[in-house]
Coordinates of N, CA and C in Angstrom, one line a residue:
Chain A
M1006 N 18.1 -29.3 6.9 CA 17.6 -28.0 7.1 C 16.2 -28.2 7.8
T1007 N 16.1 -27.3 8.8 CA 14.8 -27.4 9.5 C 14.1 -26.1 9.5
D1008 N 12.8 -26.1 9.4 CA 12.1 -24.9 9.4 C 11.1 -25.0 10.5
A1009 N 11.2 -24.1 11.5 CA 10.4 -24.1 12.7 C 8.9 -24.2 12.4
A1010 N 8.5 -23.4 11.4 CA 7.1 -23.4 11.1 C 6.5 -24.7 10.6
L1011 N 7.4 -25.5 10.1 CA 6.9 -26.8 9.5 C 7.1 -28.0 10.5
T1012 N 7.8 -27.7 11.6 CA 7.9 -28.8 12.6 C 6.6 -28.9 13.4
P1013 N 6.0 -30.0 13.4 CA 4.7 -30.0 14.2 C 5.0 -30.0 15.7
A1014 N 4.1 -29.4 16.4 CA 4.2 -29.3 17.9 C 3.5 -30.6 18.4
H1015 N 4.1 -31.1 19.6 CA 3.5 -32.3 20.1 C 3.0 -32.1 21.5
A1016 N 2.0 -32.9 21.9 CA 1.6 -32.9 23.3 C 1.0 -34.3 23.6
A1017 N 1.1 -34.7 24.9 CA 0.5 -36.0 25.2 C -0.2 -35.8 26.6
V1018 N -1.3 -36.6 26.7 CA -2.1 -36.5 28.0 C -2.7 -37.8 28.3
L1019 N -2.7 -38.2 29.5 CA -3.4 -39.4 29.9 C -4.9 -39.2 30.1
M1020 N -5.6 -40.0 29.4 CA -7.1 -39.9 29.5 C -7.6 -40.8 30.6
T1021 N -8.3 -40.2 31.5 CA -8.8 -41.0 32.7 C -10.3 -41.1 32.6
H1022 N -10.9 -40.6 31.6 CA -12.4 -40.6 31.5 C -12.9 -42.1 31.6
D1023 N -13.9 -42.3 32.4 CA -14.3 -43.7 32.7 C -14.6 -44.6 31.5
V1024 N -15.2 -44.0 30.5 CA -15.6 -44.9 29.4 C -14.7 -44.7 28.2
G1025 N -13.6 -44.0 28.4 CA -12.6 -43.8 27.2 C -13.2 -42.9 26.2
L1026 N -12.6 -42.9 25.0 CA -13.0 -41.9 24.0 C -14.2 -42.4 23.3
H1027 N -15.4 -42.4 24.0 CA -16.6 -42.9 23.4 C -17.3 -41.7 22.7
A1028 N -18.6 -41.9 22.4 CA -19.2 -41.0 21.5 C -19.2 -39.5 21.9
R1029 N -19.7 -39.3 23.2 CA -19.7 -37.8 23.6 C -18.3 -37.2 23.6
P1030 N -17.4 -37.8 24.3 CA -16.0 -37.2 24.3 C -15.4 -37.0 22.9
S1031 N -15.7 -38.0 22.0 CA -15.2 -37.9 20.7 C -15.8 -36.6 20.0
V1032 N -17.0 -36.4 20.2 CA -17.7 -35.3 19.6 C -17.1 -34.0 20.1
K1033 N -16.9 -34.0 21.4 CA -16.3 -32.7 22.0 C -14.9 -32.4 21.5
L1034 N -14.1 -33.5 21.5 CA -12.7 -33.4 21.0 C -12.7 -32.9 19.6
T1035 N -13.5 -33.5 18.7 CA -13.5 -33.1 17.3 C -14.0 -31.7 17.1
K1036 N -15.0 -31.3 17.8 CA -15.6 -30.0 17.7 C -14.5 -29.0 18.1
L1037 N -13.8 -29.2 19.2 CA -12.8 -28.3 19.7 C -11.7 -28.2 18.7
A1038 N -11.3 -29.4 18.1 CA -10.2 -29.4 17.1 C -10.5 -28.5 15.9
K1039 N -11.8 -28.6 15.5 CA -12.2 -27.8 14.4 C -12.2 -26.3 14.5
T1040 N -12.1 -25.9 15.8 CA -12.1 -24.4 16.0 C -10.7 -23.8 15.7
F1041 N -9.7 -24.7 15.4 CA -8.4 -24.2 15.1 C -8.1 -24.3 13.7
Q1042 N -7.2 -23.4 13.2 CA -6.8 -23.5 11.8 C -5.7 -24.6 11.6
A1043 N -5.0 -24.8 12.6 CA -3.9 -25.8 12.5 C -4.4 -27.2 12.1
S1044 N -3.6 -27.9 11.4 CA -3.9 -29.3 11.1 C -3.5 -30.1 12.4
I1045 N -4.4 -31.0 12.8 CA -4.2 -31.7 14.1 C -4.3 -33.1 14.0
A1046 N -3.3 -33.9 14.4 CA -3.4 -35.4 14.3 C -3.4 -36.0 15.7
L1047 N -4.0 -37.1 15.8 CA -4.2 -37.8 17.1 C -3.8 -39.2 17.0
A1048 N -3.1 -39.7 18.0 CA -2.7 -41.2 18.0 C -2.7 -41.7 19.5
Q1049 N -2.7 -43.0 19.6 CA -2.6 -43.7 20.9 C -1.2 -44.0 21.3
S1050 N -0.3 -43.7 20.4 CA 1.2 -44.0 20.6 C 2.0 -43.0 19.8
E1051 N 3.2 -42.6 20.3 CA 4.0 -41.6 19.6 C 4.3 -42.1 18.2
D1052 N 4.3 -43.4 18.0 CA 4.6 -44.0 16.7 C 3.4 -44.1 15.7
G1053 N 2.3 -43.6 16.2 CA 1.1 -43.6 15.4 C 0.4 -44.9 15.5
P1054 N -0.6 -45.2 14.6 CA -0.9 -44.5 13.4 C -1.6 -43.2 13.8
W1055 N -1.4 -42.1 13.0 CA -1.9 -40.8 13.3 C -3.3 -40.7 12.5
I1056 N -4.3 -40.1 13.2 CA -5.5 -39.9 12.5 C -5.8 -38.4 12.5
D1057 N -6.7 -37.9 11.7 CA -7.1 -36.5 11.7 C -8.0 -36.2 12.9
A1058 N -7.6 -35.4 13.8 CA -8.4 -35.1 15.0 C -9.7 -34.4 14.7
K1059 N -9.8 -33.8 13.5 CA -11.0 -33.1 13.1 C -12.0 -34.0 12.4
S1060 N -11.6 -35.3 12.3 CA -12.6 -36.3 11.7 C -13.3 -37.0 12.7
I1061 N -14.6 -36.7 12.9 CA -15.4 -37.4 13.9 C -15.5 -38.9 13.7
V1062 N -15.5 -39.3 12.4 CA -15.7 -40.7 12.2 C -14.4 -41.4 12.5
K1063 N -13.2 -40.9 12.3 CA -12.0 -41.5 12.6 C -11.7 -41.5 14.1
V1064 N -12.0 -40.3 14.8 CA -11.8 -40.2 16.2 C -12.6 -41.3 16.9
M1065 N -13.9 -41.4 16.5 CA -14.8 -42.4 17.2 C -14.3 -43.8 16.9
A1066 N -13.9 -44.0 15.7 CA -13.4 -45.4 15.3 C -12.2 -45.8 16.0
M1067 N -11.5 -44.9 16.6 CA -10.2 -45.2 17.3 C -10.5 -46.0 18.6
K1068 N -11.7 -45.7 19.2 CA -12.1 -46.4 20.4 C -11.1 -46.5 21.4
A1069 N -10.4 -45.4 21.7 CA -9.4 -45.4 22.8 C -10.0 -45.7 24.1
P1070 N -9.5 -46.7 24.8 CA -10.0 -47.0 26.1 C -9.5 -46.1 27.2
K1071 N -10.1 -46.1 28.4 CA -9.7 -45.4 29.6 C -8.2 -45.7 29.8
D1072 N -7.5 -44.8 30.4 CA -6.0 -44.9 30.7 C -5.2 -44.9 29.4
T1073 N -5.7 -44.5 28.3 CA -4.8 -44.4 27.1 C -4.2 -43.0 27.2
T1074 N -2.9 -43.0 26.8 CA -2.2 -41.7 26.6 C -2.5 -41.2 25.2
L1075 N -3.1 -40.1 25.1 CA -3.5 -39.5 23.8 C -2.3 -38.6 23.4
H1076 N -1.9 -38.8 22.2 CA -0.8 -38.0 21.6 C -1.4 -37.0 20.5
F1077 N -1.0 -35.8 20.6 CA -1.5 -34.8 19.7 C -0.3 -34.2 18.9
R1078 N -0.5 -34.0 17.6 CA 0.5 -33.3 16.8 C -0.1 -32.3 16.0
A1079 N 0.4 -31.1 16.1 CA -0.3 -30.0 15.4 C 0.7 -29.1 14.6
S1080 N 0.3 -28.7 13.5 CA 1.1 -27.7 12.8 C 0.2 -26.6 12.1
G1081 N 0.8 -25.4 12.2 CA 0.0 -24.2 11.7 C 0.1 -23.1 12.7
A1082 N -0.4 -21.9 12.3 CA -0.2 -20.8 13.2 C -0.7 -20.9 14.6
D1083 N -1.8 -21.5 14.8 CA -2.4 -21.7 16.2 C -2.1 -23.1 16.7
A1084 N -1.1 -23.7 16.3 CA -0.8 -25.1 16.7 C -0.7 -25.2 18.3
E1085 N 0.1 -24.3 18.9 CA 0.4 -24.4 20.3 C -0.9 -24.2 21.1
E1086 N -1.7 -23.2 20.7 CA -3.0 -23.0 21.4 C -3.9 -24.2 21.3
A1087 N -3.9 -24.8 20.1 CA -4.8 -25.9 19.8 C -4.4 -27.1 20.8
L1088 N -3.1 -27.3 20.9 CA -2.7 -28.4 21.7 C -3.0 -28.1 23.2
K1089 N -2.8 -26.9 23.6 CA -3.1 -26.5 25.0 C -4.6 -26.8 25.3
A1090 N -5.5 -26.3 24.3 CA -6.9 -26.5 24.5 C -7.3 -28.0 24.6
L1091 N -6.7 -28.7 23.7 CA -7.1 -30.1 23.6 C -6.7 -30.9 24.8
V1092 N -5.5 -30.6 25.3 CA -5.0 -31.3 26.5 C -5.8 -30.9 27.7
A1093 N -6.2 -29.6 27.7 CA -7.0 -29.2 28.8 C -8.4 -29.8 28.8
L1094 N -9.0 -30.1 27.7 CA -10.3 -30.7 27.6 C -10.2 -32.2 28.1
V1095 N -9.1 -32.9 27.8 CA -8.9 -34.3 28.2 C -8.7 -34.2 29.8
E1096 N -7.9 -33.3 30.2 CA -7.6 -33.2 31.7 C -8.9 -32.9 32.5
R1097 N -9.8 -32.1 31.8 CA -11.1 -31.7 32.5 C -12.1 -32.9 32.4
D1098 N -11.6 -34.0 31.9 CA -12.5 -35.2 31.7 C -13.7 -34.9 30.8
F1099 N -13.4 -34.1 29.8 CA -14.4 -33.7 28.8 C -15.6 -33.0 29.4
D1100 N -15.4 -32.3 30.5 CA -16.4 -31.6 31.2 C -17.6 -32.5 31.6
E1101 N -17.3 -33.8 31.7 CA -18.4 -34.6 32.2 C -18.2 -35.0 33.7
G1102 N -18.5 -34.1 34.6 CA -18.2 -34.3 36.0 C -19.0 -35.5 36.5
H1103 N -18.4 -36.2 37.5 CA -19.1 -37.3 38.0 C -19.7 -37.0 39.4
Chain B
M726 N -29.2 -18.1 13.8 CA -28.2 -19.2 13.9 C -27.8 -19.4 12.5
S727 N -27.7 -19.2 11.6 CA -26.6 -19.9 11.3 C -26.1 -20.0 10.0
G728 N -24.8 -19.9 9.9 CA -24.1 -20.3 8.8 C -23.8 -21.7 8.7
N729 N -24.5 -22.5 9.5 CA -24.2 -24.0 9.5 C -25.3 -24.7 8.6
V730 N -24.8 -25.8 8.0 CA -25.7 -26.7 7.3 C -26.8 -27.3 8.3
G731 N -28.0 -27.3 7.8 CA -29.1 -27.9 8.6 C -29.2 -29.4 8.4
I732 N -29.8 -30.0 9.5 CA -29.9 -31.5 9.4 C -31.4 -31.8 9.6
V733 N -31.9 -32.7 8.8 CA -33.3 -33.2 8.9 C -33.3 -34.7 9.1
I734 N -34.0 -35.2 10.0 CA -34.0 -36.7 10.3 C -35.4 -37.2 9.9
V735 N -35.5 -38.1 9.0 CA -36.8 -38.7 8.5 C -36.8 -40.2 8.8
S736 N -37.8 -40.5 9.7 CA -38.0 -42.0 10.0 C -39.4 -42.3 9.8
H737 N -39.7 -43.6 9.6 CA -41.1 -44.1 9.6 C -41.7 -43.9 11.0
S738 N -40.9 -43.9 12.0 CA -41.4 -43.8 13.4 C -41.0 -42.5 14.0
P739 N -42.1 -41.7 14.4 CA -41.8 -40.5 15.1 C -40.9 -40.6 16.3
L740 N -41.0 -41.8 17.0 CA -40.2 -42.0 18.2 C -38.7 -42.1 17.8
V741 N -38.5 -42.8 16.7 CA -37.1 -43.0 16.3 C -36.5 -41.6 15.9
A742 N -37.3 -40.9 15.1 CA -36.9 -39.6 14.6 C -36.6 -38.7 15.7
E743 N -37.5 -38.6 16.7 CA -37.3 -37.7 17.8 C -36.1 -38.1 18.7
G744 N -36.0 -39.4 18.9 CA -34.9 -40.0 19.6 C -33.5 -39.6 19.0
A745 N -33.5 -39.8 17.7 CA -32.2 -39.5 17.0 C -31.9 -38.0 17.1
A746 N -32.9 -37.2 17.0 CA -32.7 -35.7 17.1 C -32.3 -35.4 18.6
D747 N -32.8 -36.1 19.5 CA -32.4 -35.9 20.9 C -30.9 -36.2 21.1
M748 N -30.5 -37.2 20.5 CA -29.1 -37.6 20.6 C -28.2 -36.5 20.0
V749 N -28.6 -36.0 18.9 CA -27.9 -34.9 18.2 C -27.8 -33.7 19.1
R750 N -28.9 -33.3 19.7 CA -28.9 -32.2 20.6 C -28.1 -32.3 21.8
Q751 N -28.2 -33.5 22.4 CA -27.4 -33.8 23.6 C -25.9 -34.0 23.4
M752 N -25.5 -34.6 22.3 CA -24.2 -34.9 22.0 C -23.4 -33.8 21.3
V753 N -24.1 -33.2 20.4 CA -23.4 -32.1 19.6 C -23.7 -30.7 20.0
G754 N -25.0 -30.5 20.4 CA -25.3 -29.1 20.9 C -26.4 -28.5 20.0
D755 N -26.5 -27.2 20.1 CA -27.6 -26.6 19.4 C -27.1 -25.5 18.3
E756 N -25.9 -25.6 17.9 CA -25.4 -24.7 16.9 C -25.8 -25.1 15.5
V757 N -26.4 -26.3 15.4 CA -26.8 -26.8 14.1 C -28.3 -26.8 14.0
P758 N -28.9 -26.2 12.9 CA -30.4 -26.2 12.8 C -30.8 -27.7 12.6
L759 N -31.8 -28.1 13.3 CA -32.2 -29.5 13.3 C -33.7 -29.7 13.4
A760 N -34.2 -30.6 12.5 CA -35.6 -30.9 12.5 C -35.8 -32.4 12.3
W761 N -36.9 -32.9 12.7 CA -37.2 -34.3 12.5 C -38.7 -34.5 12.0
C762 N -39.0 -35.5 11.3 CA -40.4 -35.9 11.1 C -40.5 -37.4 10.9
G763 N -41.7 -37.9 11.2 CA -41.9 -39.3 11.0 C -43.3 -39.6 11.4
G764 N -43.8 -40.8 10.8 CA -45.2 -41.2 11.2 C -46.1 -40.6 10.2
N765 N -47.3 -41.2 10.0 CA -48.3 -40.6 9.1 C -49.4 -39.9 10.0
P766 N -50.2 -39.2 9.3 CA -51.2 -38.4 10.1 C -52.1 -39.2 11.0
E767 N -52.3 -40.5 10.7 CA -53.1 -41.3 11.5 C -52.4 -41.9 12.7
G768 N -51.2 -41.5 12.9 CA -50.5 -42.0 14.1 C -49.7 -43.3 13.9
G769 N -49.8 -43.7 12.6 CA -49.1 -45.0 12.3 C -47.6 -44.8 11.8
L770 N -47.0 -45.8 11.4 CA -45.7 -45.7 10.8 C -45.8 -45.2 9.4
G771 N -44.8 -44.3 9.0 CA -44.8 -43.8 7.6 C -44.1 -42.5 7.5
T772 N -43.9 -42.0 6.3 CA -43.3 -40.7 6.1 C -44.2 -39.9 5.1
S773 N -44.1 -38.6 5.1 CA -44.9 -37.9 4.2 C -44.1 -36.8 3.5
V774 N -44.3 -36.6 2.2 CA -43.5 -35.6 1.5 C -43.7 -34.2 2.1
Q775 N -45.0 -33.9 2.5 CA -45.3 -32.6 3.0 C -44.5 -32.4 4.3
S776 N -44.5 -33.3 5.2 CA -43.8 -33.1 6.5 C -42.3 -33.0 6.3
I777 N -41.8 -33.7 5.3 CA -40.4 -33.6 5.0 C -40.0 -32.2 4.5
M778 N -40.9 -31.7 3.6 CA -40.7 -30.3 3.1 C -40.8 -29.3 4.2
D779 N -41.8 -29.5 5.1 CA -41.9 -28.6 6.2 C -40.6 -28.6 7.1
A780 N -40.1 -29.8 7.3 CA -38.9 -29.9 8.1 C -37.7 -29.2 7.4
I781 N -37.6 -29.4 6.1 CA -36.5 -28.7 5.4 C -36.6 -27.2 5.6
D782 N -37.9 -26.8 5.5 CA -38.1 -25.3 5.7 C -37.7 -24.8 7.1
R783 N -38.0 -25.6 8.1 CA -37.7 -25.2 9.5 C -36.2 -25.0 9.7
V784 N -35.4 -25.8 9.0 CA -33.9 -25.8 9.2 C -33.2 -25.1 8.1
W785 N -33.9 -24.4 7.2 CA -33.2 -23.9 6.0 C -32.0 -23.1 6.3
S786 N -31.0 -23.3 5.6 CA -29.7 -22.6 5.7 C -29.2 -22.3 4.3
E787 N -28.6 -21.2 4.2 CA -28.0 -20.9 2.9 C -26.9 -21.9 2.5
K788 N -26.4 -22.6 3.5 CA -25.3 -23.6 3.2 C -25.9 -24.9 2.8
G789 N -27.2 -25.0 3.0 CA -27.8 -26.3 2.6 C -28.4 -27.1 3.7
V790 N -29.0 -28.3 3.4 CA -29.6 -29.1 4.3 C -29.2 -30.6 4.0
A791 N -28.8 -31.3 5.0 CA -28.5 -32.8 4.8 C -29.7 -33.6 5.5
I792 N -30.2 -34.6 4.7 CA -31.3 -35.4 5.3 C -30.8 -36.8 5.6
L793 N -31.1 -37.3 6.8 CA -30.8 -38.6 7.2 C -32.1 -39.4 7.2
V794 N -32.1 -40.6 6.6 CA -33.4 -41.4 6.5 C -33.2 -42.8 7.0
D795 N -34.3 -43.5 7.3 CA -34.2 -44.9 7.6 C -34.4 -45.8 6.3
L796 N -35.7 -46.3 6.2 CA -35.9 -47.3 5.2 C -36.6 -46.7 3.9
G797 N -36.5 -47.4 2.8 CA -37.3 -47.2 1.6 C -38.0 -45.9 1.4
G798 N -39.3 -45.9 1.9 CA -40.1 -44.7 1.6 C -39.6 -43.4 2.2
A799 N -38.8 -43.5 3.3 CA -38.2 -42.3 3.8 C -37.3 -41.7 2.8
E800 N -36.6 -42.6 2.1 CA -35.6 -42.1 1.1 C -36.3 -41.6 -0.1
T801 N -37.3 -42.3 -0.7 CA -38.0 -41.9 -1.9 C -38.8 -40.7 -1.6
N802 N -39.5 -40.6 -0.5 CA -40.3 -39.4 -0.2 C -39.4 -38.2 0.0
S803 N -38.2 -38.4 0.6 CA -37.2 -37.3 0.8 C -36.8 -36.8 -0.6
E804 N -36.5 -37.7 -1.5 CA -36.1 -37.3 -2.8 C -37.2 -36.5 -3.6
M805 N -38.5 -37.0 -3.3 CA -39.6 -36.3 -3.9 C -39.7 -34.9 -3.3
A806 N -39.6 -34.8 -2.0 CA -39.7 -33.5 -1.3 C -38.6 -32.5 -1.9
I807 N -37.4 -33.0 -2.2 CA -36.3 -32.2 -2.7 C -36.8 -31.7 -4.1
E808 N -37.4 -32.6 -4.9 CA -37.8 -32.2 -6.3 C -38.9 -31.1 -6.2
M809 N -39.6 -31.1 -5.2 CA -40.7 -30.1 -5.1 C -40.3 -28.8 -4.5
L810 N -39.0 -28.7 -4.1 CA -38.5 -27.4 -3.6 C -38.4 -26.4 -4.7
P811 N -38.4 -25.1 -4.3 CA -38.1 -24.1 -5.3 C -36.7 -24.4 -5.9
D812 N -36.6 -24.0 -7.2 CA -35.3 -24.3 -8.0 C -34.1 -23.9 -7.3
D813 N -34.1 -22.7 -6.6 CA -32.9 -22.2 -6.1 C -32.5 -23.0 -4.8
R814 N -33.3 -23.9 -4.3 CA -33.0 -24.6 -3.1 C -32.7 -26.1 -3.4
Q815 N -33.2 -26.5 -4.6 CA -33.0 -28.0 -4.9 C -31.6 -28.5 -4.8
G816 N -30.6 -27.7 -5.4 CA -29.3 -28.2 -5.4 C -28.6 -28.1 -4.1
R817 N -29.3 -27.6 -3.1 CA -28.6 -27.5 -1.8 C -29.2 -28.3 -0.7
V818 N -29.9 -29.4 -1.1 CA -30.4 -30.4 -0.1 C -30.0 -31.8 -0.6
V819 N -29.5 -32.6 0.2 CA -29.0 -33.9 -0.2 C -29.5 -35.0 0.8
V820 N -29.8 -36.2 0.3 CA -30.1 -37.3 1.2 C -28.7 -38.1 1.4
C821 N -28.4 -38.3 2.7 CA -27.1 -39.0 2.9 C -27.3 -40.5 2.9
N822 N -26.4 -41.2 2.3 CA -26.4 -42.6 2.3 C -25.7 -43.1 3.6
A823 N -26.4 -43.1 4.7 CA -25.8 -43.4 6.0 C -26.8 -43.9 7.0
P824 N -26.4 -44.6 8.0 CA -27.3 -45.0 9.1 C -27.9 -43.8 9.8
I825 N -29.2 -43.9 10.1 CA -29.9 -42.7 10.5 C -29.4 -42.0 11.8
V826 N -29.1 -42.8 12.8 CA -28.8 -42.3 14.1 C -27.3 -41.9 14.1
E827 N -26.4 -42.8 13.7 CA -25.0 -42.5 13.7 C -24.7 -41.4 12.7
G828 N -25.4 -41.5 11.5 CA -25.2 -40.5 10.4 C -25.6 -39.1 10.9
A829 N -26.7 -39.0 11.7 CA -27.2 -37.7 12.1 C -26.1 -37.1 13.1
V830 N -25.6 -37.9 14.0 CA -24.6 -37.4 14.9 C -23.3 -36.9 14.2
M831 N -22.8 -37.8 13.3 CA -21.6 -37.4 12.6 C -21.9 -36.2 11.7
A832 N -23.0 -36.2 11.0 CA -23.2 -35.0 10.1 C -23.3 -33.7 10.9
A833 N -24.0 -33.8 12.1 CA -24.2 -32.6 12.9 C -22.8 -32.1 13.4
T834 N -22.0 -33.1 13.8 CA -20.7 -32.7 14.4 C -19.9 -32.0 13.3
E835 N -19.9 -32.5 12.1 CA -19.2 -31.9 11.0 C -19.8 -30.5 10.7
A836 N -21.2 -30.5 10.7 CA -21.8 -29.2 10.3 C -21.6 -28.1 11.4
S837 N -21.4 -28.5 12.7 CA -21.2 -27.6 13.8 C -19.9 -26.8 13.6
G838 N -18.9 -27.3 12.8 CA -17.7 -26.6 12.6 C -17.8 -25.7 11.4
G839 N -18.9 -25.6 10.8 CA -19.1 -24.7 9.6 C -18.8 -25.3 8.3
A840 N -18.7 -26.7 8.3 CA -18.3 -27.4 7.0 C -19.4 -27.2 5.9
S841 N -18.9 -27.4 4.7 CA -19.9 -27.3 3.6 C -20.8 -28.5 3.5
L842 N -21.9 -28.4 2.7 CA -22.8 -29.5 2.6 C -22.1 -30.7 2.1
D843 N -21.2 -30.6 1.2 CA -20.6 -31.7 0.6 C -19.7 -32.4 1.7
Q844 N -19.0 -31.6 2.5 CA -18.2 -32.2 3.6 C -19.1 -32.9 4.6
V845 N -20.2 -32.3 4.9 CA -21.2 -32.9 5.9 C -21.7 -34.3 5.4
R846 N -22.0 -34.3 4.1 CA -22.5 -35.6 3.5 C -21.4 -36.6 3.5
R847 N -20.2 -36.2 3.1 CA -19.1 -37.2 3.1 C -18.8 -37.7 4.4
T848 N -18.9 -36.9 5.4 CA -18.6 -37.4 6.8 C -19.6 -38.4 7.2
A849 N -20.9 -38.2 7.0 CA -21.9 -39.1 7.3 C -21.8 -40.4 6.5
E850 N -21.4 -40.3 5.3 CA -21.3 -41.5 4.4 C -20.0 -42.3 4.6
E851 N -19.0 -41.7 5.4 CA -17.8 -42.4 5.7 C -18.2 -43.6 6.5
L852 N -19.3 -43.6 7.1 CA -19.7 -44.7 8.0 C -20.2 -45.9 7.3
S853 N -20.6 -45.7 6.0 CA -21.3 -46.8 5.3 C -20.2 -47.7 4.6
P854 N -20.4 -49.0 4.6 CA -19.5 -49.8 3.9 C -19.3 -49.4 2.5
Q855 N -18.1 -49.4 1.9 CA -17.9 -48.9 0.5 C -18.1 -50.1 -0.5

């Protein structure tokens, strides 16, 4: 039996930011994730390990390097919006223009 | 501003305290009330209960205040400053057991999302070895 509301939504995006998911990008990603009600998980591979994207300590500890594909998984009412916003942030290079 | 927990940075060195505060402002932003203090009135290294109390006052939030400290006296003077606060504020100010710079950035990130004082402290303390 499947329940659409309980099936998490997925998204993946290639991170091209020069220094990877370092301090400032981590803070931006976490802050954005926190603006959504959905629970949001983040991983460097579809197989996990998955961490809480709203935990600044865990996101920073992940130390994802440049050219990592970031995988997001979200569930909750605003899950789709959350994924869209997070993918857009990574695609915008965390708003750190060079 | 704010329904957000306030952050106070207390170092023996005003340069360290100001630098840590600067990192919080640049990395996290300004939606979190933030104050720092450090040094003694003679311009040397040290911390003072009065300046810690003043800093708590500057960032006061109904949700509480988290203090990040460096060494020894910064912690004991912060605890003394908390004891000297009015009764209704005492329970809403905590000293985090976390590295001062990293702890301040982590605590402020957590606070910026509207987290409770307890969540802010736990996030900062997640950094410390258990």
